[in-house]
Short mmCIF file of C-alpha atoms in Angstrom, two decimals:
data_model
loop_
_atom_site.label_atom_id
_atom_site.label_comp_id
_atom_site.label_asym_id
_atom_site.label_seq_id
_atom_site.Cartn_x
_atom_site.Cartn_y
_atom_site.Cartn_z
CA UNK A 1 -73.97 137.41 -70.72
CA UNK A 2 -71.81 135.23 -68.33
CA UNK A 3 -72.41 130.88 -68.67
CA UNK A 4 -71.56 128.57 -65.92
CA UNK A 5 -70.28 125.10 -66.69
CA UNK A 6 -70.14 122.42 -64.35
CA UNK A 7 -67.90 119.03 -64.47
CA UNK A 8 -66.74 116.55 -62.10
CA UNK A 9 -69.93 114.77 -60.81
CA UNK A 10 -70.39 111.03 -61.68
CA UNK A 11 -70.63 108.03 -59.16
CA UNK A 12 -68.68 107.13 -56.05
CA UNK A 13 -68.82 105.12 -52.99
CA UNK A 14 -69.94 106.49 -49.43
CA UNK A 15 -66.94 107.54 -47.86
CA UNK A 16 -64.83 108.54 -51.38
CA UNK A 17 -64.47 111.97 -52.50
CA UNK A 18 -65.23 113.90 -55.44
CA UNK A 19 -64.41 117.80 -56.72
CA UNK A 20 -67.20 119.72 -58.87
CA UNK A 21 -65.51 122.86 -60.75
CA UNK A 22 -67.30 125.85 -62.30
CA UNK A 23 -65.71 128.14 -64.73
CA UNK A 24 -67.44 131.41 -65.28
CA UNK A 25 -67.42 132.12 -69.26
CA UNK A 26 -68.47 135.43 -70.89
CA UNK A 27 -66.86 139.06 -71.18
CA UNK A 28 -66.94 138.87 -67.62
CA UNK A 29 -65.36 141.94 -65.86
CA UNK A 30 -66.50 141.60 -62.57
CA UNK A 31 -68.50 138.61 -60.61
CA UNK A 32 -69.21 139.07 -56.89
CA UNK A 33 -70.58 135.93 -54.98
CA UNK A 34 -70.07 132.00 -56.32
CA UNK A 35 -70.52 129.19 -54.86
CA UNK A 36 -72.76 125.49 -55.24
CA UNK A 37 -76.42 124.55 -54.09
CA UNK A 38 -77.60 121.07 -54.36
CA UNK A 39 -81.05 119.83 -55.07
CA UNK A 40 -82.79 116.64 -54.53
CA UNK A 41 -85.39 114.90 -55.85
CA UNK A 42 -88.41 116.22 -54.43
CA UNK A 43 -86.86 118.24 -52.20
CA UNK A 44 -85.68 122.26 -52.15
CA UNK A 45 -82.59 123.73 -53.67
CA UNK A 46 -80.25 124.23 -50.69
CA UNK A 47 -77.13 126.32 -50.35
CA UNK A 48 -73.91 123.93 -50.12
CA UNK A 49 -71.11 126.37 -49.63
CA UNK A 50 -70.77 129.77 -50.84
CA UNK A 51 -67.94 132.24 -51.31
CA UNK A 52 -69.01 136.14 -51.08
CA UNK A 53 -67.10 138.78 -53.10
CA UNK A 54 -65.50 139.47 -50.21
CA UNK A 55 -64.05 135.80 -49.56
CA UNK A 56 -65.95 135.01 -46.65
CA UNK A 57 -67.31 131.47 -47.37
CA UNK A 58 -69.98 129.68 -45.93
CA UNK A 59 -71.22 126.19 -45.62
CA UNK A 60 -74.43 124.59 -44.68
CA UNK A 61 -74.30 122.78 -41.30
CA UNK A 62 -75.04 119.15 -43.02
CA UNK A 63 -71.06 119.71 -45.26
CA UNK A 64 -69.26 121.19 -42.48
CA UNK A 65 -65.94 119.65 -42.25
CA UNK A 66 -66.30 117.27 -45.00
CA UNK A 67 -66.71 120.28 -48.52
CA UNK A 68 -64.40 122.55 -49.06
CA UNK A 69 -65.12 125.60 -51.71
CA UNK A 70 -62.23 127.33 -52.86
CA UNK A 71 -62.44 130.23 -55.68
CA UNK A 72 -59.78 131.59 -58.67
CA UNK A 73 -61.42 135.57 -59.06
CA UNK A 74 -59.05 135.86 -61.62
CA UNK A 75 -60.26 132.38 -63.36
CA UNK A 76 -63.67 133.00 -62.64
CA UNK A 77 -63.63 129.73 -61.07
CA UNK A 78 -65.25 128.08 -58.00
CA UNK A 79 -64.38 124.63 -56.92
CA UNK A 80 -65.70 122.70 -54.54
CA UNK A 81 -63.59 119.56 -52.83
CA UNK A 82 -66.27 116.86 -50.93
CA UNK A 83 -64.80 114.20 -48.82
CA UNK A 84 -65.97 111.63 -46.57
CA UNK A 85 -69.70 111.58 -49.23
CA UNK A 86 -72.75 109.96 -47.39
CA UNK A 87 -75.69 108.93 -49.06
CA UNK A 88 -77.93 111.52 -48.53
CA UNK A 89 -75.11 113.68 -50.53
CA UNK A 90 -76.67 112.22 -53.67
CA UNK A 91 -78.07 115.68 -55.71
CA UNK A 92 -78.08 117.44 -58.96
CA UNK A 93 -75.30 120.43 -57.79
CA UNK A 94 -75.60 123.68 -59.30
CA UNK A 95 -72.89 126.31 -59.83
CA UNK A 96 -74.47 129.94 -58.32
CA UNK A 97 -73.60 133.44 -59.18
CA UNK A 98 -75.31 135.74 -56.87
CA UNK A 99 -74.25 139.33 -59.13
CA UNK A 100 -72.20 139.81 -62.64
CA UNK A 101 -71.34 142.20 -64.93
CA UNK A 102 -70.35 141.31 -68.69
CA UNK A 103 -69.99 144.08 -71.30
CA UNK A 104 -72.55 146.61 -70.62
CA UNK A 105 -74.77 144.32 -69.33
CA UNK A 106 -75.30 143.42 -65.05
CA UNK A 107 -77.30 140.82 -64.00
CA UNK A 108 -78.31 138.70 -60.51
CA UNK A 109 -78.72 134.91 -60.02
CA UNK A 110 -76.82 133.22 -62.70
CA UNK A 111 -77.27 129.23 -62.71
CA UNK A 112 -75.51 126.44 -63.90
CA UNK A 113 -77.38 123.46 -65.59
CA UNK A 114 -76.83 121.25 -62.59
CA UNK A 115 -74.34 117.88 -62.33
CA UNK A 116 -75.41 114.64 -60.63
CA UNK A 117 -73.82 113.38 -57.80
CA UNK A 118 -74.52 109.86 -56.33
CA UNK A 119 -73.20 108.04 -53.32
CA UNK A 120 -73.70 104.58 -53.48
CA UNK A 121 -74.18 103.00 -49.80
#
């Protein structure tokens, strides 16, 4: 089985910045997608930024320019770098692996337990 851990959330200032890591732990031999949604209160759970297992990333129009994702595939990490935070950043962020194998075992949609975020105005 393959666990995601999240760190680096916490509290910070609109305008500050703040990097979220993931590390991938498990006998993991292969992972293909990884990347961060966010979810607010009351709201859906949105894609942030995403890395495929190809390396083509992707970011949802509202982070553009502001998040960068950047992924170890031999770490089985995924990091994700967010500058210039706004208010409506605030979320519970959750790590995302879209396929894995570990030992004999495959599996789809792996989650993190989430990691609060808040941008103070």
């Amino acid at each position: 089985q393959v666990q995601l851990v999240e760190s680096g959330g916490g509290v910070v200032q609109a305008g500050g910045s703040l990097r979220l890591s993931c590390v991938a732990s498990g006998s993991i031999y292969s992972i293909s997608g990884m990347g961060w949604y966010r979810q607010a209160p009351g709201m859906q759970r949105e894609m942030v930024a995403f890395v495929t297992g190809r390396g083509v990333t992707n970011y949802a129009d509202a982070v553009k320019g502001r998040f960068a994702i950047s992924r170890d595939k031999g770490k089985n990490t995924v990091d994700l770098q967010m500058n210039s935070l706004k208010p409506e950043d605030t979320s519970v962020y959750f790590c995302y692996v879209d396929h894995w194998c570990a030992g004999s075992v495959c599996g789809n949609d792996k989650w993190g337990q989430g990691i609060q975020v808040t941008v103070s105005s």
